[in-house]
PDB file of C-alpha atoms in Angstrom:
ATOM      1  CA  GLU Z 893       7.284   4.968 -40.944  1.00 65.00           C
ATOM      2  CA  VAL Z 894       4.161   4.257 -38.849  1.00 57.00           C
ATOM      3  CA  PRO Z 895       1.080   3.405 -40.800  1.00 53.00           C
ATOM      4  CA  TYR Z 896      -1.565   6.180 -40.903  1.00 57.00           C
ATOM      5  CA  ASN Z 897       0.987   8.446 -39.092  1.00 59.00           C
ATOM      6  CA  ASN Z 898      -0.087   6.854 -35.814  1.00 58.00           C
ATOM      7  CA  ALA Z 899       3.151   7.722 -33.860  1.00 62.00           C
ATOM      8  CA  ILE Z 900       1.246   8.409 -30.614  1.00 67.00           C
ATOM      9  CA  ALA Z 901       3.347   7.121 -27.681  1.00 73.00           C
ATOM     10  CA  MET Z 902       5.267   9.757 -25.756  1.00 79.00           C
ATOM     11  CA  PRO Z 903       9.032   9.610 -26.012  1.00 83.00           C
ATOM     12  CA  VAL Z 904      10.743   8.405 -22.758  1.00 88.00           C
ATOM     13  CA  LEU Z 905      13.875  10.027 -21.334  1.00 89.00           C
ATOM     14  CA  ALA Z 906      16.686   7.737 -20.543  1.00 93.00           C
ATOM     15  CA  GLY Z 907      19.309  10.135 -19.172  1.00 88.00           C
ATOM     16  CA  THR Z 908      20.255  13.706 -19.950  1.00 91.00           C
ATOM     17  CA  ASN Z 909      20.650  13.234 -23.762  1.00 94.00           C
ATOM     18  CA  GLN Z 910      18.932   9.931 -24.680  1.00 95.00           C
ATOM     19  CA  LEU Z 911      15.306   9.146 -25.457  1.00 94.00           C
ATOM     20  CA  MET Z 912      13.412   6.180 -26.541  1.00 90.00           C
ATOM     21  CA  ILE Z 913      10.667   6.469 -29.138  1.00 87.00           C
ATOM     22  CA  SER Z 914       8.245   3.730 -29.903  1.00 89.00           C
ATOM     23  CA  ALA Z 915       5.261   2.917 -32.110  1.00 82.00           C
ATOM     24  CA  GLY Z 916       2.828   0.078 -32.642  1.00 79.00           C
ATOM     25  CA  TYR Z 917       1.643  -1.474 -35.910  1.00 77.00           C
ATOM     26  CA  GLY Z 918       4.761  -3.560 -36.144  1.00 80.00           C
ATOM     27  CA  VAL Z 919       7.190  -0.597 -36.160  1.00 85.00           C
ATOM     28  CA  GLY Z 920       8.986  -0.997 -32.739  1.00 87.00           C
ATOM     29  CA  ALA Z 921      11.350   1.280 -30.776  1.00 90.00           C
ATOM     30  CA  ALA Z 922      14.644   3.140 -31.087  1.00 91.00           C
ATOM     31  CA  LEU Z 923      17.014   4.728 -28.657  1.00 95.00           C
ATOM     32  CA  LEU Z 924      18.242   8.123 -29.814  1.00 93.00           C
ATOM     33  CA  GLU Z 925      21.135  10.130 -28.454  1.00 96.00           C
ATOM     34  CA  ILE Z 926      20.890  13.865 -28.983  1.00 95.00           C
ATOM     35  CA  ARG Z 927      24.091  15.973 -29.347  1.00 93.00           C
ATOM     36  CA  ALA Z 928      24.519  19.691 -29.583  1.00 92.00           C
ATOM     37  CA  LEU Z 929      26.420  20.953 -32.568  1.00 91.00           C
ATOM     38  CA  GLY Z 930      26.793  24.723 -32.092  1.00 92.00           C
ATOM     39  CA  ASN Z 931      23.389  26.180 -32.555  1.00 95.00           C
ATOM     40  CA  ALA Z 932      21.892  22.964 -33.888  1.00 95.00           C
ATOM     41  CA  PHE Z 933      21.228  19.439 -32.690  1.00 94.00           C
ATOM     42  CA  GLU Z 934      21.937  16.037 -34.121  1.00 94.00           C
ATOM     43  CA  ALA Z 935      20.388  12.618 -33.261  1.00 93.00           C
ATOM     44  CA  ASP Z 936      22.148   9.297 -33.541  1.00 95.00           C
ATOM     45  CA  THR Z 937      20.228   6.055 -33.395  1.00 94.00           C
ATOM     46  CA  LEU Z 938      21.932   3.767 -30.829  1.00 96.00           C
ATOM     47  CA  TRP Z 939      19.502   0.822 -31.488  1.00 95.00           C
ATOM     48  CA  ARG Z 940      16.365   0.086 -33.296  1.00 95.00           C
ATOM     49  CA  ASN Z 941      14.214  -3.041 -33.242  1.00 95.00           C
ATOM     50  CA  ARG Z 942      10.687  -4.456 -32.771  1.00 94.00           C
ATOM     51  CA  ASN Z 943      11.146  -5.548 -29.140  1.00 95.00           C
ATOM     52  CA  LEU Z 944       8.765  -2.868 -27.755  1.00 94.00           C
ATOM     53  CA  LYS Z 945       5.818  -1.674 -29.862  1.00 91.00           C
ATOM     54  CA  ASN Z 946       3.784   0.925 -27.994  1.00 88.00           C
ATOM     55  CA  LYS Z 947       0.650   2.073 -29.687  1.00 82.00           C
ATOM     56  CA  PHE Z 948      -0.470   5.042 -27.592  1.00 77.00           C
ATOM     57  CA  ASN Z 949       0.725   4.013 -24.115  1.00 85.00           C
ATOM     58  CA  ALA Z 950       3.969   5.385 -22.894  1.00 87.00           C
ATOM     59  CA  SER Z 951       6.733   3.191 -21.477  1.00 93.00           C
ATOM     60  CA  VAL Z 952       8.644   4.010 -18.366  1.00 94.00           C
ATOM     61  CA  PHE Z 953      12.401   3.860 -17.743  1.00 97.00           C
ATOM     62  CA  TRP Z 954      13.752   2.365 -14.478  1.00 97.00           C
ATOM     63  CA  GLN Z 955      17.246   1.247 -13.525  1.00 97.00           C
ATOM     64  CA  GLY Z 956      18.584   0.766 -17.075  1.00 97.00           C
ATOM     65  CA  HIS Z 957      15.430  -0.813 -18.479  1.00 98.00           C
ATOM     66  CA  PHE Z 958      12.232   0.231 -20.367  1.00 97.00           C
ATOM     67  CA  TYR Z 959       8.990  -1.304 -19.352  1.00 97.00           C
ATOM     68  CA  GLY Z 960       6.008  -0.940 -21.657  1.00 95.00           C
ATOM     69  CA  LEU Z 961       2.973  -2.521 -23.265  1.00 95.00           C
ATOM     70  CA  ASP Z 962       4.239  -4.260 -26.420  1.00 93.00           C
ATOM     71  CA  GLU Z 963       0.940  -4.551 -28.404  1.00 91.00           C
ATOM     72  CA  GLY Z 964      -0.854  -5.110 -25.067  1.00 92.00           C
ATOM     73  CA  VAL Z 965       1.691  -7.457 -23.419  1.00 96.00           C
ATOM     74  CA  LEU Z 966       4.041  -6.057 -20.755  1.00 97.00           C
ATOM     75  CA  ALA Z 967       7.680  -6.183 -21.822  1.00 97.00           C
ATOM     76  CA  CYS Z 968      11.036  -5.317 -20.227  1.00 98.00           C
ATOM     77  CA  VAL Z 969      13.785  -4.146 -22.582  1.00 98.00           C
ATOM     78  CA  ASN Z 970      17.450  -3.439 -21.813  1.00 98.00           C
ATOM     79  CA  ALA Z 971      18.079   0.220 -22.467  1.00 97.00           C
ATOM     80  CA  ASP Z 972      21.707  -0.206 -23.478  1.00 96.00           C
ATOM     81  CA  SER Z 973      21.214  -2.916 -26.073  1.00 97.00           C
ATOM     82  CA  GLY Z 974      17.479  -2.880 -26.914  1.00 97.00           C
ATOM     83  CA  ALA Z 975      17.321  -6.592 -26.154  1.00 98.00           C
ATOM     84  CA  ARG Z 976      14.044  -7.914 -24.800  1.00 98.00           C
ATOM     85  CA  VAL Z 977      14.540  -9.338 -21.296  1.00 98.00           C
ATOM     86  CA  TRP Z 978      10.992 -10.733 -20.847  1.00 98.00           C
ATOM     87  CA  ARG Z 979       7.462 -10.310 -22.234  1.00 98.00           C
ATOM     88  CA  ASP Z 980       4.498 -11.558 -20.252  1.00 97.00           C
ATOM     89  CA  GLY Z 981       1.094 -10.489 -18.780  1.00 95.00           C
ATOM     90  CA  ARG Z 982      -1.758  -9.481 -21.088  1.00 95.00           C
ATOM     91  CA  TYR Z 983      -3.047  -6.022 -20.276  1.00 96.00           C
ATOM     92  CA  GLN Z 984      -4.558  -4.991 -23.662  1.00 92.00           C
ATOM     93  CA  TYR Z 985      -4.002  -1.301 -24.504  1.00 88.00           C
ATOM     94  CA  GLY Z 986      -3.830  -0.109 -21.034  1.00 91.00           C
ATOM     95  CA  GLN Z 987      -1.443   2.328 -19.186  1.00 94.00           C
ATOM     96  CA  LEU Z 988       1.299   2.052 -16.628  1.00 94.00           C
ATOM     97  CA  LEU Z 989       3.008   4.102 -13.943  1.00 95.00           C
ATOM     98  CA  LEU Z 990       6.184   3.482 -11.979  1.00 96.00           C
ATOM     99  CA  ALA Z 991       5.960   3.745  -8.190  1.00 95.00           C
ATOM    100  CA  GLN Z 992       8.538   2.660  -5.585  1.00 93.00           C
ATOM    101  CA  GLY Z 993      10.099   0.001  -7.868  1.00 95.00           C
ATOM    102  CA  HIS Z 994       6.708  -1.340  -9.032  1.00 97.00           C
ATOM    103  CA  LEU Z 995       4.560  -0.850 -12.099  1.00 97.00           C
ATOM    104  CA  LEU Z 996       0.921   0.013 -11.611  1.00 97.00           C
ATOM    105  CA  VAL Z 997      -0.660  -1.422 -14.767  1.00 97.00           C
ATOM    106  CA  LEU Z 998      -4.169  -0.249 -15.678  1.00 97.00           C
ATOM    107  CA  ALA Z 999      -5.344  -2.795 -18.212  1.00 96.00           C
ATOM    108  CA  GLY Z1000      -7.591  -1.907 -21.098  1.00 95.00           C
ATOM    109  CA  ASP Z1001     -10.545  -3.694 -19.532  1.00 96.00           C
ATOM    110  CA  GLY Z1002     -10.237  -1.766 -16.257  1.00 97.00           C
ATOM    111  CA  GLU Z1003      -8.290  -4.278 -14.211  1.00 97.00           C
ATOM    112  CA  LEU Z1004      -5.472  -2.877 -12.089  1.00 97.00           C
ATOM    113  CA  ALA Z1005      -2.276  -4.942 -11.632  1.00 97.00           C
ATOM    114  CA  LEU Z1006       0.783  -4.501  -9.389  1.00 97.00           C
ATOM    115  CA  VAL Z1007       3.974  -5.830 -11.187  1.00 98.00           C
ATOM    116  CA  GLU Z1008       7.576  -5.751  -9.937  1.00 98.00           C
ATOM    117  CA  ALA Z1009       9.777  -3.470 -12.033  1.00 98.00           C
ATOM    118  CA  THR Z1010      12.687  -5.843 -12.351  1.00 98.00           C
ATOM    119  CA  PRO Z1011      14.520  -7.503 -15.235  1.00 98.00           C
ATOM    120  CA  ARG Z1012      14.864 -10.691 -13.224  1.00 97.00           C
ATOM    121  CA  ALA Z1013      11.475 -11.961 -14.146  1.00 97.00           C
ATOM    122  CA  PHE Z1014       7.871 -10.976 -14.752  1.00 98.00           C
ATOM    123  CA  THR Z1015       6.219 -11.102 -11.416  1.00 98.00           C
ATOM    124  CA  GLU Z1016       2.555  -9.800 -11.055  1.00 98.00           C
ATOM    125  CA  LYS Z1017       1.958  -9.521  -7.308  1.00 97.00           C
ATOM    126  CA  HIS Z1018      -1.723  -8.643  -7.421  1.00 97.00           C
ATOM    127  CA  ARG Z1019      -4.617  -7.859  -9.764  1.00 97.00           C
ATOM    128  CA  LEU Z1020      -8.046  -6.514  -9.031  1.00 97.00           C
ATOM    129  CA  PRO Z1021     -11.089  -5.091 -10.882  1.00 97.00           C
ATOM    130  CA  ALA Z1022     -10.840  -1.284 -10.710  1.00 97.00           C
ATOM    131  CA  LEU Z1023     -13.105   0.001 -13.406  1.00 97.00           C
ATOM    132  CA  LYS Z1024     -15.740  -1.451 -15.742  1.00 96.00           C
ATOM    133  CA  GLY Z1025     -15.430  -1.287 -19.534  1.00 94.00           C
ATOM    134  CA  LYS Z1026     -12.817   0.055 -21.930  1.00 95.00           C
ATOM    135  CA  THR Z1027     -10.131   1.961 -19.976  1.00 94.00           C
ATOM    136  CA  TRP Z1028      -7.446   3.713 -21.958  1.00 91.00           C
ATOM    137  CA  ASN Z1029      -7.060   6.761 -19.719  1.00 92.00           C
ATOM    138  CA  VAL Z1030      -3.694   7.428 -18.093  1.00 91.00           C
ATOM    139  CA  PRO Z1031      -3.834   6.981 -14.271  1.00 95.00           C
ATOM    140  CA  ALA Z1032      -2.455   9.610 -11.876  1.00 96.00           C
ATOM    141  CA  LEU Z1033      -0.699   9.078  -8.582  1.00 96.00           C
ATOM    142  CA  ALA Z1034      -0.492  12.012  -6.057  1.00 96.00           C
ATOM    143  CA  HIS Z1035       0.288  11.925  -2.337  1.00 95.00           C
ATOM    144  CA  GLY Z1036      -0.345   8.119  -2.153  1.00 94.00           C
ATOM    145  CA  ARG Z1037      -3.567   8.194  -3.941  1.00 97.00           C
ATOM    146  CA  LEU Z1038      -4.094   6.517  -7.260  1.00 97.00           C
ATOM    147  CA  LEU Z1039      -6.745   8.110  -9.467  1.00 97.00           C
ATOM    148  CA  LEU Z1040      -8.290   6.084 -12.268  1.00 97.00           C
ATOM    149  CA  ARG Z1041     -10.970   6.849 -14.822  1.00 96.00           C
ATOM    150  CA  ASN Z1042     -12.494   5.872 -18.106  1.00 96.00           C
ATOM    151  CA  ALA Z1043     -15.297   7.316 -20.182  1.00 94.00           C
ATOM    152  CA  SER Z1044     -18.055   6.324 -17.628  1.00 95.00           C
ATOM    153  CA  GLU Z1045     -16.591   6.112 -14.129  1.00 96.00           C
ATOM    154  CA  MET Z1046     -13.681   6.966 -11.885  1.00 97.00           C
ATOM    155  CA  THR Z1047     -12.174   5.763  -8.616  1.00 97.00           C
ATOM    156  CA  CYS Z1048      -9.526   6.486  -6.156  1.00 97.00           C
ATOM    157  CA  PHE Z1049      -7.312   4.049  -4.239  1.00 96.00           C
ATOM    158  CA  ASP Z1050      -5.517   5.148  -1.094  1.00 96.00           C
ATOM    159  CA  LEU Z1051      -2.024   3.522  -1.338  1.00 92.00           C
ATOM    160  CA  ARG Z1052      -0.513   5.213   1.571  1.00 91.00           C
ATOM    161  CA  PRO Z1053       0.994   2.871   4.197  1.00 89.00           C
ATOM    162  CA  ARG Z1054      -1.120   2.156   7.203  1.00 84.00           C
ATOM    163  CA  ARG Z1055       0.118   3.588  10.477  1.00 78.00           C
ATOM    164  CA  THR Z1056       1.142   0.940  12.907  1.00 77.00           C
ATOM    165  CA  ASP Z1057       2.308   3.132  15.782  1.00 74.00           C
ATOM    166  CA  ASN Z1058      -1.246   4.139  16.778  1.00 66.00           C
ATOM    167  CA  PRO Z1059      -3.734   1.551  15.530  1.00 63.00           C
ATOM    168  CA  ALA Z1060      -7.356   2.474  15.180  1.00 60.00           C
ATOM    169  CA  PRO Z1061      -9.714   1.114  17.823  1.00 58.00           C
TER     170      PRO Z1061
END
């Protein structure tokens, strides 16, 4: 049970009938498998541990692994076993998105980081200041544009590839 009923992080789908739930405050995560039983459903717990403790920030599922902020530190967890593969990079209570095999991590202090989404190792490719102050809002990515905001400002980054066939003068 989560203290103060603070089970806030969104469940993450891991296939057609599996989902991962997670909570902070020392609780951890569990992978559930949902089965239909006539007109009802049943959930079996495939694993449960404290290797990924999301407070209010959702994890992402990519190629058999969950990536999420474990009490503010980015972690990679094997979806089949629940084993932690790595845990590194401090991002406070930020948010993350998956895009083209990379994690766009918006840290709680407004910094934006690009991290490879791979179980091989934690690799932060780039980090830059994006917003000022506490930033807990979920970023949005649409048509190559990354939209970020917090309580006092917002910004947009154009992430579309530059054209090389007709360079600008």
